[in-house]
Amino acid sequence: MLGRKRIGHNLVLSSLIFCTFGSPTSSAHVSDSSGYGPNNRGVWVDGFDIFSDYTNNSVIPPGKLVEYEFTLSQEWIFPDGYPKLGQVVNGQYPGPTVEANWGDTIRVTVHNNFTEDYNGTAIHWHGIRQYQTNWLDGVPGVTQCPSKPLDTQIYEFRAMQYGTSWYHGHLSLQYSNGLYGPIVIHGPSSANWDEDLGPWLLSDWYHADVFGLEWIGETTFLAALPDSIVLNGKGTFQDKGELYEVVVSKNKKYKIGLINTSTLLTYNFWIDGHNLTIIQTDFVPIEPYTVPVLNIGIGQRYEFIIETNADLSKGNNFWVNAQYCAEPELIPLSNKIGVIRYDAADTSAPYTPPNPYLHFGCADPDPKNLVPVVKQNVGTRVNGIGPEDYLKLGHQAYPNASDFPGKVRKWIIQETPQFVDWQKPSLWQYATSDNVTLPPEAVPFILDFETEEWVYFVITSNYTLLPTDIPRNLTPSVHPMHLHGHDFNILAQGEGMIPDEPELNFVNPARRDVIDIDIGGWAVIAFQINNPGAWLFHCHIAFHSSAGLSLQFIEQPSKIKPLLKSAGILPEFEDRCKAWSEWYNTVNIPKNAVIEDSGI
């Protein structure tokens, strides 16, 4: 955690190129000859369609260069009517939409103007695989040194996937103070729709500076609770603020891209009077399936379609709902987070039916229902997955692991809470040395395997400790686990302790990049070795990752140095690290604005 001065300032903001956030996303820019339209959303340009294998990096449509310019600053914002000095992009919360087509090259120039709080920064492009471009993943201490105040960094990458996602600050808790925005990459869909309502960013919101709240979860058994829930940057607190609203026409199909951008909460999400037809999970198009309610963990994304054929006998307006998945009564926030109106002239409050989902739980949708359109079977593993290999999520007393509960508690996934060194990123060390030994607190997990080989992992929050395990405690919590650099396949997922011989699905299993490990649950995931670099794997509850619940996969370490050398990025990498080290040592340390958490 960084020490932060609470002083606002005004900046001349750089203009966003290409699009602005706030209105429904425009339809994709495809040629008329493709036939793409409301009755044929499965086609795309130049012979590409929903069945084109986007996992094959050579199967990418031709594209153009799309440019954006971001200025990061502290500004006073009022998402729920209550003032807060936030960390924002281009003076707005949420930040502007990064919008492109499948196959485009996206270039974002980021200016760090966090001059009042001395914050370095790095922007992570959530879910973007960054194939062969690990240095653009935006994780300080892992893939880069932070960009210091008044510095500029350019992120440029190819849109090899399509769908809805988000970008966010990955330095400590910056995104929890407002530093994020949506990504929309247009492409084909697995079901037809008439109009696109664009990205819906669903977030818990804190009035206090979140940098000052992280310690609560480390010294008690309950994290700091949010003050409100906001949808696309709008919410209410007491008698202040306003809800996000959208007006629709009857008997149409609308596509929505839902993103959980929260700090703490996994949600049950539903829209009164409407079903949700799910067509994409994270960046993976799936066979459509319909549900009345959807669980969404932090970092997860779903594209779904609603049909506006609701029964209007109780009015023209309907609540959009989201509530904490475990025990909504523990977090007394209104589940009414938005309104869908069939008649713009009717501004009355919607009818409120009884809540049917008070104890719906936190489990992800059954992976058997998340069937990828582009099929991929899973090969034989090359690593061990016995109980000694499990990734065991737990609370650890600190600094003495045997003294639980202790005065301070950290989260661990291996043998120690993660703590990265912003001045010596893992990727830089592998790019500049042939003999690298990262310290234990970096929590490196070496994947020194051949390209196209498969690795499996068991992730569990319900286990019996082995004699060789570092002590830890099974603290009840749902854990949205996010993998950078890959989609993973879900071979199995469940509640309770993992069976001795779980039934694993190797035939086109569900794929995504965030999985919710349910309270006291487990999962078995797999991914293919094909993307050299240092890839973070972490809980996306910001307080948990801040307290160490993460590791980094060092994938094909011998290939990292030649990859970065051939890309020609080492001089820029070195310059940024030198600039950051000088700033941190001469400005941050004297002002006690220093790292106090994991750093990610």
Coordinates of C-alpha atoms in Angstrom, one line a residue:
M1 CA 0.0 0.0 0.0
L2 CA 1.2 3.5 -0.7
G3 CA 0.8 6.5 1.6
R4 CA -1.3 9.0 -0.3
K5 CA -2.0 12.7 0.1
R6 CA -5.6 13.6 -0.3
I7 CA -5.3 16.6 -2.5
G8 CA -7.2 17.0 -5.7
H9 CA -6.0 18.9 -8.8
N10 CA -7.2 19.8 -12.2
L11 CA -5.5 18.8 -15.4
V12 CA -5.9 19.5 -19.0
L13 CA -7.2 16.1 -20.2
S14 CA -6.1 14.4 -23.3
S15 CA -8.9 13.6 -25.7
L16 CA -10.0 10.0 -26.3
I17 CA -9.5 8.9 -29.9
F18 CA -12.2 6.8 -31.6
C19 CA -15.1 6.6 -29.0
T20 CA -16.4 7.9 -25.7
F21 CA -18.0 6.0 -22.9
G22 CA -21.6 6.7 -21.7
S23 CA -23.8 5.6 -24.6
P24 CA -24.5 2.1 -26.0
T25 CA -21.5 0.8 -27.9
S26 CA -21.9 1.3 -31.6
S27 CA -22.3 -1.7 -33.9
A28 CA -19.2 -3.3 -35.2
H29 CA -17.6 -1.9 -38.3
V30 CA -17.8 -4.8 -40.8
S31 CA -18.3 -4.7 -44.5
D32 CA -21.9 -5.0 -45.8
S33 CA -20.7 -7.9 -48.0
S34 CA -20.1 -10.1 -44.9
G35 CA -23.9 -10.3 -44.3
Y36 CA -23.3 -9.4 -40.6
G37 CA -26.5 -8.0 -39.1
P38 CA -29.4 -8.7 -36.7
N39 CA -30.3 -11.9 -38.5
N40 CA -26.8 -13.2 -39.0
R41 CA -24.5 -12.3 -36.1
G42 CA -22.4 -15.4 -36.5
V43 CA -20.5 -14.2 -39.6
W44 CA -17.6 -11.7 -39.8
V45 CA -15.3 -10.2 -42.4
D46 CA -13.1 -11.9 -45.0
G47 CA -14.6 -15.4 -44.4
F48 CA -14.2 -15.4 -40.7
D49 CA -17.1 -16.4 -38.5
I50 CA -18.1 -17.7 -35.1
F51 CA -16.5 -21.1 -35.8
S52 CA -13.1 -19.6 -36.8
D53 CA -10.4 -20.9 -34.4
Y54 CA -9.4 -17.7 -32.6
T55 CA -7.2 -19.9 -30.3
N56 CA -4.9 -20.4 -33.3
N57 CA -2.8 -17.3 -33.4
S58 CA -2.5 -17.4 -37.2
V59 CA -6.3 -17.3 -37.6
I60 CA -6.9 -13.6 -37.0
P61 CA -8.8 -11.2 -39.3
P62 CA -6.9 -8.3 -40.9
G63 CA -7.3 -5.1 -38.9
K64 CA -6.4 -1.5 -38.5
L65 CA -4.5 0.5 -35.9
V66 CA -6.8 2.0 -33.2
E67 CA -5.3 4.6 -30.9
Y68 CA -6.3 6.0 -27.5
E69 CA -4.7 8.5 -25.2
F70 CA -5.1 8.2 -21.4
T71 CA -4.2 10.7 -18.7
L72 CA -4.4 9.3 -15.2
S73 CA -5.1 11.7 -12.4
Q74 CA -6.7 12.2 -9.0
E75 CA -10.1 13.9 -9.4
W76 CA -13.2 14.4 -7.2
I77 CA -15.9 12.0 -8.4
F78 CA -19.5 11.3 -7.2
P79 CA -20.6 7.9 -8.4
D80 CA -23.3 7.4 -5.8
G81 CA -23.7 11.1 -5.0
Y82 CA -21.0 11.0 -2.2
P83 CA -17.7 12.8 -3.0
K84 CA -14.5 10.9 -3.2
L85 CA -11.0 11.7 -4.5
G86 CA -10.7 9.0 -7.0
Q87 CA -7.9 7.8 -9.3
V88 CA -9.4 8.0 -12.8
V89 CA -8.7 8.0 -16.6
N90 CA -9.3 11.2 -18.6
G91 CA -11.1 12.7 -15.6
Q92 CA -14.0 10.2 -15.8
Y93 CA -15.3 7.2 -13.9
P94 CA -15.5 4.6 -15.2
G95 CA -12.7 5.3 -17.7
P96 CA -13.4 5.6 -21.5
T97 CA -14.2 2.5 -23.5
V98 CA -11.4 0.9 -25.5
E99 CA -13.2 -0.2 -28.6
A100 CA -11.9 -2.2 -31.6
N101 CA -12.7 -5.0 -34.0
W102 CA -11.3 -8.5 -33.8
G103 CA -7.9 -8.3 -35.5
D104 CA -7.2 -4.7 -34.9
T105 CA -4.0 -3.4 -33.3
I106 CA -4.8 -1.4 -30.2
R107 CA -2.3 1.3 -29.1
V108 CA -2.9 3.2 -25.8
T109 CA -0.6 6.0 -24.7
V110 CA -0.8 6.3 -20.9
H111 CA 0.3 9.5 -19.1
N112 CA 0.8 9.1 -15.4
N113 CA -0.2 12.4 -13.7
F114 CA -0.5 11.0 -10.2
T115 CA 1.8 13.8 -9.0
E116 CA -0.1 14.6 -5.7
D117 CA 0.0 11.0 -4.3
Y118 CA 3.3 9.9 -5.7
N119 CA 1.8 6.8 -7.3
G120 CA 3.5 4.9 -10.0
T121 CA 1.2 2.8 -12.1
A122 CA 0.7 0.1 -14.7
I123 CA -2.4 -0.8 -16.7
H124 CA -3.5 -4.4 -17.1
W125 CA -5.6 -5.4 -20.1
H126 CA -7.7 -8.0 -18.4
G127 CA -8.2 -11.2 -20.4
I128 CA -6.0 -10.1 -23.3
R129 CA -3.6 -13.0 -23.8
Q130 CA -0.7 -10.8 -24.7
Y131 CA 0.6 -13.7 -26.9
Q132 CA 4.4 -13.3 -27.2
T133 CA 4.1 -9.8 -25.6
N134 CA 4.3 -10.5 -21.9
W135 CA 5.9 -7.2 -21.2
L136 CA 2.7 -5.4 -22.0
D137 CA 0.6 -7.3 -19.4
G138 CA 0.9 -4.4 -17.0
V139 CA 1.8 -6.0 -13.7
P140 CA 4.4 -4.0 -11.6
G141 CA 7.1 -6.2 -10.1
V142 CA 6.2 -9.1 -12.5
T143 CA 6.2 -7.8 -16.1
Q144 CA 7.4 -4.2 -15.7
C145 CA 8.6 -1.5 -13.3
P146 CA 5.8 1.0 -12.6
S147 CA 5.6 4.1 -14.7
K148 CA 6.5 7.0 -12.4
P149 CA 4.5 10.2 -12.1
L150 CA 4.9 12.4 -15.2
D151 CA 6.1 9.5 -17.3
T152 CA 4.4 8.1 -20.4
Q153 CA 4.1 4.4 -21.4
I154 CA 2.7 3.0 -24.7
Y155 CA 0.8 -0.3 -24.7
E156 CA 0.3 -1.8 -28.1
F157 CA -1.2 -5.2 -28.7
R158 CA -3.3 -7.2 -31.2
A159 CA -6.9 -8.0 -30.5
M160 CA -6.6 -11.7 -31.1
Q161 CA -9.8 -12.4 -29.1
Y162 CA -13.2 -10.7 -29.1
G163 CA -15.9 -9.9 -26.6
T164 CA -16.2 -7.7 -23.5
S165 CA -13.6 -7.1 -20.8
W166 CA -11.9 -4.3 -18.9
Y167 CA -8.6 -2.6 -18.2
H168 CA -7.5 -1.6 -14.8
G169 CA -4.6 -0.3 -12.7
H170 CA -2.6 -3.3 -11.3
L171 CA -0.5 -1.4 -8.8
S172 CA -1.8 -2.3 -5.4
L173 CA -5.4 -1.1 -4.9
Q174 CA -5.6 1.6 -7.6
Y175 CA -8.5 0.1 -9.5
S176 CA -10.6 0.0 -6.3
N177 CA -10.3 3.9 -6.3
G178 CA -11.7 4.1 -9.8
L179 CA -8.8 3.3 -12.2
Y180 CA -10.6 1.1 -14.7
G181 CA -12.8 1.1 -17.8
P182 CA -14.3 -1.3 -20.3
I183 CA -12.8 -3.0 -23.4
V184 CA -15.1 -4.0 -26.2
I185 CA -13.7 -6.0 -29.1
H186 CA -16.4 -6.6 -31.7
G187 CA -16.7 -10.0 -33.3
P188 CA -19.3 -12.6 -34.3
S189 CA -21.8 -13.9 -31.8
S190 CA -23.3 -17.3 -31.2
A191 CA -26.9 -16.0 -31.2
N192 CA -28.6 -13.2 -33.1
W193 CA -29.5 -9.8 -31.5
D194 CA -31.0 -6.5 -32.7
E195 CA -29.2 -3.8 -30.6
D196 CA -26.1 -3.7 -28.4
L197 CA -26.5 -2.0 -25.0
G198 CA -22.8 -2.0 -24.6
P199 CA -20.7 -2.9 -21.5
W200 CA -22.3 -2.9 -18.0
L201 CA -19.6 -2.4 -15.3
L202 CA -20.9 -3.8 -12.0
S203 CA -18.9 -2.7 -8.9
D204 CA -19.0 -2.3 -5.2
W205 CA -18.0 1.2 -4.2
Y206 CA -16.1 2.6 -1.2
H207 CA -16.3 6.2 0.0
A208 CA -13.0 6.0 1.9
D209 CA -9.6 5.8 0.1
V210 CA -9.3 2.0 -0.3
F211 CA -5.5 2.2 0.3
G212 CA -6.5 2.9 3.9
L213 CA -8.8 -0.1 4.2
E214 CA -6.6 -3.0 3.3
W215 CA -5.4 -3.5 6.9
I216 CA -8.9 -4.2 8.2
G217 CA -9.0 -7.6 6.5
E218 CA -5.5 -8.4 7.8
T219 CA -6.3 -7.7 11.4
T220 CA -9.9 -9.0 11.6
F221 CA -11.8 -11.9 9.9
L222 CA -14.0 -9.6 7.7
A223 CA -12.8 -7.2 5.0
A224 CA -14.0 -3.6 4.9
L225 CA -17.5 -3.6 3.5
P226 CA -18.5 -1.3 0.6
D227 CA -20.9 1.6 0.9
S228 CA -22.9 1.0 -2.3
I229 CA -23.1 -0.9 -5.6
V230 CA -22.7 1.1 -8.8
L231 CA -23.6 0.2 -12.4
N232 CA -21.7 2.0 -15.1
G233 CA -20.5 4.5 -12.5
K234 CA -24.0 5.3 -11.1
G235 CA -25.6 4.4 -7.8
T236 CA -27.3 5.7 -4.8
F237 CA -26.3 6.3 -1.2
Q238 CA -29.0 7.3 1.3
D239 CA -30.8 10.1 -0.5
K240 CA -28.0 10.9 -3.0
G241 CA -27.0 9.8 -6.5
E242 CA -29.0 8.2 -9.2
L243 CA -29.4 4.7 -10.8
Y244 CA -28.2 3.7 -14.2
E245 CA -31.2 3.5 -16.6
V246 CA -31.7 2.3 -20.1
V247 CA -34.8 2.6 -22.4
V248 CA -35.7 -0.3 -24.6
S249 CA -38.3 -1.1 -27.3
K250 CA -40.7 -4.0 -27.0
N251 CA -40.1 -7.3 -28.8
K252 CA -36.4 -6.8 -29.5
K253 CA -33.2 -8.7 -28.6
Y254 CA -30.6 -6.6 -26.8
K255 CA -27.0 -7.7 -26.1
I256 CA -25.3 -6.7 -22.9
G257 CA -21.7 -7.3 -21.8
L258 CA -21.6 -7.6 -18.0
I259 CA -18.3 -7.1 -16.2
N260 CA -17.7 -7.5 -12.4
T261 CA -15.2 -4.8 -11.7
S262 CA -15.6 -5.0 -7.9
T263 CA -13.1 -5.0 -5.0
L264 CA -14.8 -7.5 -2.8
L265 CA -18.1 -8.9 -3.9
T266 CA -19.3 -11.8 -6.1
Y267 CA -22.9 -11.2 -7.1
N268 CA -26.2 -12.9 -8.0
F269 CA -27.4 -10.8 -11.0
W270 CA -30.8 -10.8 -12.5
I271 CA -33.3 -8.5 -14.3
D272 CA -36.9 -8.7 -13.1
G273 CA -39.2 -10.1 -15.8
H274 CA -36.4 -11.2 -18.1
N275 CA -34.3 -14.2 -18.7
L276 CA -30.6 -14.0 -19.7
T277 CA -29.4 -16.0 -22.7
I278 CA -25.6 -16.4 -22.1
I279 CA -23.5 -16.3 -25.3
Q280 CA -20.0 -15.6 -24.0
T281 CA -17.9 -16.3 -20.9
D282 CA -14.9 -14.0 -20.5
F283 CA -13.5 -14.0 -24.1
V284 CA -14.9 -17.4 -25.0
P285 CA -18.1 -17.6 -27.3
I286 CA -20.3 -20.4 -26.0
E287 CA -23.4 -22.3 -27.2
P288 CA -26.3 -20.2 -26.0
Y289 CA -28.1 -21.2 -22.8
T290 CA -30.8 -19.4 -20.8
V291 CA -31.0 -18.7 -17.1
P292 CA -33.1 -16.4 -14.9
V293 CA -30.2 -15.5 -12.6
L294 CA -26.4 -15.4 -13.1
N295 CA -23.5 -15.6 -10.6
I296 CA -20.6 -13.4 -11.6
G297 CA -17.3 -13.2 -9.8
I298 CA -14.8 -10.4 -9.8
G299 CA -13.1 -10.1 -13.2
Q300 CA -15.6 -12.4 -14.9
R301 CA -17.5 -11.3 -17.9
Y302 CA -20.6 -12.5 -19.6
E303 CA -22.2 -11.4 -22.8
F304 CA -25.9 -12.2 -22.7
I305 CA -29.1 -11.4 -24.6
I306 CA -32.4 -10.2 -23.2
E307 CA -35.7 -10.3 -25.1
T308 CA -38.0 -7.4 -24.3
N309 CA -41.2 -9.4 -24.3
A310 CA -41.9 -9.0 -20.6
D311 CA -45.4 -9.0 -19.0
L312 CA -46.2 -5.3 -18.6
S313 CA -49.3 -5.8 -16.4
K314 CA -47.5 -4.4 -13.4
G315 CA -45.8 -1.5 -15.2
N316 CA -43.4 -0.6 -18.0
N317 CA -40.3 -0.5 -15.8
F318 CA -38.1 -3.3 -14.3
W319 CA -35.3 -3.5 -11.7
V320 CA -31.8 -4.6 -12.6
N321 CA -30.6 -6.4 -9.5
A322 CA -27.3 -7.5 -8.0
Q323 CA -26.7 -8.8 -4.4
Y324 CA -23.8 -10.4 -2.5
C325 CA -23.9 -14.1 -3.3
A326 CA -23.2 -15.6 0.1
E327 CA -25.4 -14.0 2.7
P328 CA -26.9 -10.8 1.4
E329 CA -28.2 -9.9 4.9
L330 CA -24.5 -9.5 6.0
I331 CA -24.0 -6.6 3.5
P332 CA -27.1 -4.5 3.8
L333 CA -26.9 -2.8 0.3
S334 CA -29.9 -2.4 -1.9
N335 CA -30.0 -5.0 -4.7
K336 CA -31.8 -2.5 -7.0
I337 CA -28.9 -1.2 -9.1
G338 CA -30.5 -0.1 -12.3
V339 CA -33.8 0.3 -14.3
I340 CA -34.9 -0.9 -17.7
R341 CA -37.8 1.2 -19.0
Y342 CA -40.1 0.2 -21.9
D343 CA -41.4 3.8 -22.1
A344 CA -39.1 6.7 -21.7
A345 CA -42.0 8.9 -20.6
D346 CA -42.8 6.7 -17.7
T347 CA -40.3 7.6 -14.9
S348 CA -42.1 5.8 -12.1
A349 CA -40.3 3.3 -9.9
P350 CA -40.6 -0.3 -11.0
Y351 CA -42.8 -2.9 -9.3
T352 CA -40.8 -4.8 -6.7
P353 CA -41.5 -8.5 -6.6
P354 CA -40.4 -10.8 -3.8
N355 CA -36.7 -11.6 -4.0
P356 CA -36.4 -15.3 -5.1
Y357 CA -32.6 -15.5 -4.8
L358 CA -31.8 -14.6 -1.1
H359 CA -29.9 -17.9 -0.6
F360 CA -28.8 -18.7 -4.2
G361 CA -25.2 -19.2 -3.3
C362 CA -21.8 -18.3 -4.9
A363 CA -21.1 -21.2 -7.3
D364 CA -20.1 -20.5 -10.8
P365 CA -22.6 -21.7 -13.5
D366 CA -22.2 -25.4 -14.1
P367 CA -19.2 -25.7 -16.5
K368 CA -21.2 -28.3 -18.4
N369 CA -23.4 -25.4 -19.6
L370 CA -20.4 -23.3 -20.7
V371 CA -19.8 -25.1 -24.0
P372 CA -17.3 -23.3 -26.2
V373 CA -18.3 -22.9 -29.9
V374 CA -14.7 -23.3 -31.0
K375 CA -13.9 -26.8 -29.7
Q376 CA -10.7 -27.7 -27.9
N377 CA -9.9 -31.0 -26.3
V378 CA -7.3 -31.3 -23.5
G379 CA -4.2 -33.4 -23.8
T380 CA -2.3 -35.5 -21.3
R381 CA -0.6 -33.6 -18.5
V382 CA 3.1 -33.4 -17.9
N383 CA 3.1 -32.2 -14.3
G384 CA 2.0 -33.7 -11.0
I385 CA -1.4 -33.1 -9.4
G386 CA -1.3 -35.1 -6.2
P387 CA -2.3 -33.6 -2.8
E388 CA 1.2 -32.3 -2.4
D389 CA 0.8 -30.3 -5.6
Y390 CA -2.6 -28.7 -4.8
L391 CA -2.8 -24.9 -4.8
K392 CA -4.3 -24.5 -1.3
L393 CA -5.9 -21.2 -0.6
G394 CA -5.8 -20.1 3.0
H395 CA -5.2 -17.5 5.8
Q396 CA -1.7 -17.5 7.4
A397 CA -0.6 -15.8 10.6
Y398 CA 2.1 -13.3 10.0
P399 CA 5.0 -13.2 10.6
N400 CA 4.9 -16.6 12.5
A401 CA 2.7 -19.0 10.5
S402 CA 2.2 -21.3 13.5
D403 CA 0.6 -18.6 15.7
F404 CA -2.8 -18.5 14.0
P405 CA -4.8 -16.3 14.3
G406 CA -2.0 -14.0 15.3
K407 CA -2.2 -10.2 15.2
V408 CA -1.9 -10.0 11.4
R409 CA -3.2 -12.5 8.7
K410 CA -2.0 -12.8 5.1
W411 CA -3.4 -14.9 2.3
I412 CA -1.3 -17.6 0.7
I413 CA -1.6 -20.0 -2.2
Q414 CA 1.8 -21.7 -1.9
E415 CA 4.3 -21.4 1.0
T416 CA 4.4 -17.6 1.6
P417 CA 2.3 -14.5 0.8
Q418 CA 3.4 -12.9 -2.4
F419 CA 5.4 -9.7 -2.2
V420 CA 6.9 -8.4 -5.5
D421 CA 9.8 -6.0 -6.0
W422 CA 8.7 -3.1 -8.1
Q423 CA 12.4 -2.3 -8.9
K424 CA 13.3 -5.8 -10.1
P425 CA 10.4 -7.3 -12.1
S426 CA 10.6 -11.0 -12.7
L427 CA 10.4 -10.6 -16.4
W428 CA 13.4 -8.2 -16.4
Q429 CA 15.5 -10.7 -14.4
Y430 CA 14.8 -13.5 -16.8
A431 CA 15.5 -11.2 -19.8
T432 CA 18.9 -10.1 -18.6
S433 CA 20.3 -13.2 -16.8
D434 CA 20.9 -16.8 -17.6
N435 CA 20.8 -17.9 -14.0
V436 CA 17.8 -16.5 -12.2
T437 CA 16.6 -17.4 -8.7
L438 CA 13.6 -15.4 -7.6
P439 CA 13.1 -14.9 -3.8
P440 CA 10.5 -17.1 -2.1
E441 CA 8.2 -14.0 -1.5
A442 CA 7.9 -13.6 -5.3
V443 CA 6.1 -17.0 -5.3
P444 CA 7.5 -18.2 -8.6
F445 CA 6.1 -21.5 -10.1
I446 CA 8.3 -22.7 -12.9
L447 CA 6.7 -24.2 -16.0
D448 CA 9.7 -25.5 -17.9
F449 CA 7.9 -27.6 -20.4
E450 CA 7.8 -27.9 -24.2
T451 CA 5.4 -25.8 -26.4
E452 CA 1.9 -27.4 -26.7
E453 CA 2.3 -29.6 -23.6
W454 CA -0.5 -29.5 -21.0
V455 CA -0.4 -28.7 -17.3
Y456 CA -3.2 -29.3 -14.8
F457 CA -3.7 -27.6 -11.4
V458 CA -6.0 -28.4 -8.5
I459 CA -7.1 -25.3 -6.7
T460 CA -8.9 -25.8 -3.4
S461 CA -10.1 -24.0 -0.3
N462 CA -11.1 -27.2 1.5
Y463 CA -8.3 -29.6 2.3
T464 CA -6.4 -31.4 5.0
L465 CA -2.9 -30.1 5.5
L466 CA 0.0 -32.4 4.9
P467 CA 2.9 -32.6 7.3
T468 CA 5.1 -30.8 4.7
D469 CA 2.6 -28.0 4.3
I470 CA 3.1 -24.5 5.7
P471 CA 0.4 -23.9 8.4
R472 CA -2.7 -22.0 7.2
N473 CA -6.3 -21.7 8.1
L474 CA -9.4 -22.5 6.0
T475 CA -11.1 -19.1 6.2
P476 CA -14.5 -19.2 4.4
S477 CA -14.5 -17.1 1.3
V478 CA -15.3 -17.3 -2.4
H479 CA -12.1 -16.8 -4.4
P480 CA -12.3 -15.5 -8.1
M481 CA -9.0 -16.8 -9.4
H482 CA -7.7 -15.0 -12.5
L483 CA -4.9 -16.3 -14.8
H484 CA -2.9 -13.9 -17.0
G485 CA -1.7 -14.9 -20.4
H486 CA -4.0 -17.8 -21.0
D487 CA -7.5 -19.1 -21.0
F488 CA -7.7 -22.3 -19.0
N489 CA -10.0 -25.3 -19.4
I490 CA -12.2 -26.3 -16.5
L491 CA -11.8 -30.1 -16.1
A492 CA -14.0 -30.2 -13.0
Q493 CA -15.4 -27.9 -10.3
G494 CA -17.3 -28.5 -7.1
E495 CA -18.1 -27.9 -3.5
G496 CA -16.7 -29.6 -0.4
M497 CA -13.4 -31.5 -0.5
I498 CA -12.2 -32.7 -3.9
P499 CA -13.0 -36.4 -4.4
D500 CA -10.1 -38.9 -4.6
E501 CA -10.9 -39.5 -8.2
P502 CA -12.9 -36.5 -9.6
E503 CA -14.6 -37.0 -12.9
L504 CA -12.6 -34.9 -15.4
N505 CA -13.9 -33.6 -18.7
F506 CA -11.3 -33.5 -21.4
V507 CA -13.6 -33.1 -24.4
N508 CA -14.2 -29.4 -25.2
P509 CA -14.5 -28.4 -21.5
A510 CA -15.5 -24.9 -20.5
R511 CA -12.8 -22.3 -21.0
R512 CA -12.3 -18.9 -19.4
D513 CA -9.7 -16.8 -17.5
V514 CA -11.4 -16.3 -14.1
I515 CA -12.9 -19.1 -12.0
D516 CA -14.8 -18.7 -8.8
I517 CA -13.6 -21.2 -6.2
D518 CA -16.8 -21.5 -4.1
I519 CA -16.7 -21.2 -0.3
G520 CA -15.1 -24.5 0.8
G521 CA -14.9 -25.6 -2.9
W522 CA -12.3 -26.7 -5.5
A523 CA -11.6 -26.9 -9.2
V524 CA -9.3 -28.6 -11.6
I525 CA -8.0 -26.5 -14.5
A526 CA -5.7 -27.1 -17.4
F527 CA -3.9 -24.9 -19.9
Q528 CA -1.4 -25.4 -22.7
I529 CA 2.2 -24.2 -22.6
N530 CA 2.6 -21.8 -25.5
N531 CA 3.2 -18.3 -24.2
P532 CA 6.7 -17.6 -22.6
G533 CA 6.7 -15.1 -19.8
A534 CA 5.9 -14.3 -16.2
W535 CA 2.1 -14.7 -15.8
L536 CA 0.3 -13.7 -12.6
F537 CA -2.3 -16.1 -11.1
H538 CA -4.2 -14.4 -8.3
C539 CA -7.4 -14.0 -6.4
H540 CA -9.3 -11.0 -7.8
I541 CA -10.7 -9.9 -4.5
A542 CA -8.5 -6.9 -4.3
F543 CA -7.9 -7.1 -0.6
H544 CA -6.9 -10.8 -1.0
S545 CA -4.3 -10.2 -3.7
S546 CA -3.1 -7.2 -1.8
A547 CA -2.6 -9.5 1.2
G548 CA -0.6 -12.0 -0.9
L549 CA -3.0 -14.5 -2.5
S550 CA -1.2 -14.9 -5.7
L551 CA 1.7 -16.6 -7.5
Q552 CA 3.5 -16.1 -10.8
F553 CA 3.9 -18.9 -13.4
I554 CA 7.3 -18.6 -15.1
E555 CA 6.5 -20.2 -18.4
Q556 CA 9.3 -21.5 -20.6
P557 CA 12.0 -19.5 -18.8
S558 CA 14.7 -20.3 -21.3
K559 CA 12.6 -18.7 -24.1
I560 CA 12.0 -15.4 -22.3
K561 CA 15.4 -13.7 -22.9
P562 CA 15.5 -14.4 -26.7
L563 CA 11.9 -13.3 -27.0
L564 CA 12.4 -9.9 -25.3
K565 CA 15.7 -9.4 -27.1
S566 CA 14.2 -10.1 -30.5
A567 CA 11.3 -7.7 -29.7
G568 CA 13.8 -4.9 -29.1
I569 CA 12.1 -3.7 -25.9
L570 CA 15.0 -4.1 -23.4
P571 CA 16.3 -0.5 -23.7
E572 CA 12.8 0.9 -22.9
F573 CA 12.3 -1.6 -20.2
E574 CA 15.6 -0.6 -18.6
D575 CA 14.9 3.1 -18.9
R576 CA 11.6 2.7 -17.1
C577 CA 13.1 0.7 -14.3
K578 CA 15.9 3.3 -13.8
A579 CA 13.4 6.1 -13.8
W580 CA 11.2 4.3 -11.3
S581 CA 14.0 3.4 -9.0
E582 CA 15.3 7.0 -8.9
W583 CA 11.8 8.3 -8.2
Y584 CA 11.0 5.7 -5.5
N585 CA 14.3 6.2 -3.7
T586 CA 14.4 10.0 -3.8
V587 CA 10.7 10.9 -3.6
N588 CA 8.5 8.0 -2.2
I589 CA 10.8 6.8 0.5
P590 CA 11.5 10.2 2.0
K591 CA 7.8 10.9 2.1
N592 CA 7.0 7.5 3.4
A593 CA 4.9 6.7 0.4
V594 CA 6.1 3.2 0.2
I595 CA 4.9 -0.3 -0.6
E596 CA 3.1 -1.9 2.3
D597 CA 1.1 -4.7 0.6
S598 CA 1.9 -7.4 -2.0
G599 CA 2.4 -4.7 -4.7
I600 CA 0.0 -6.1 -7.2

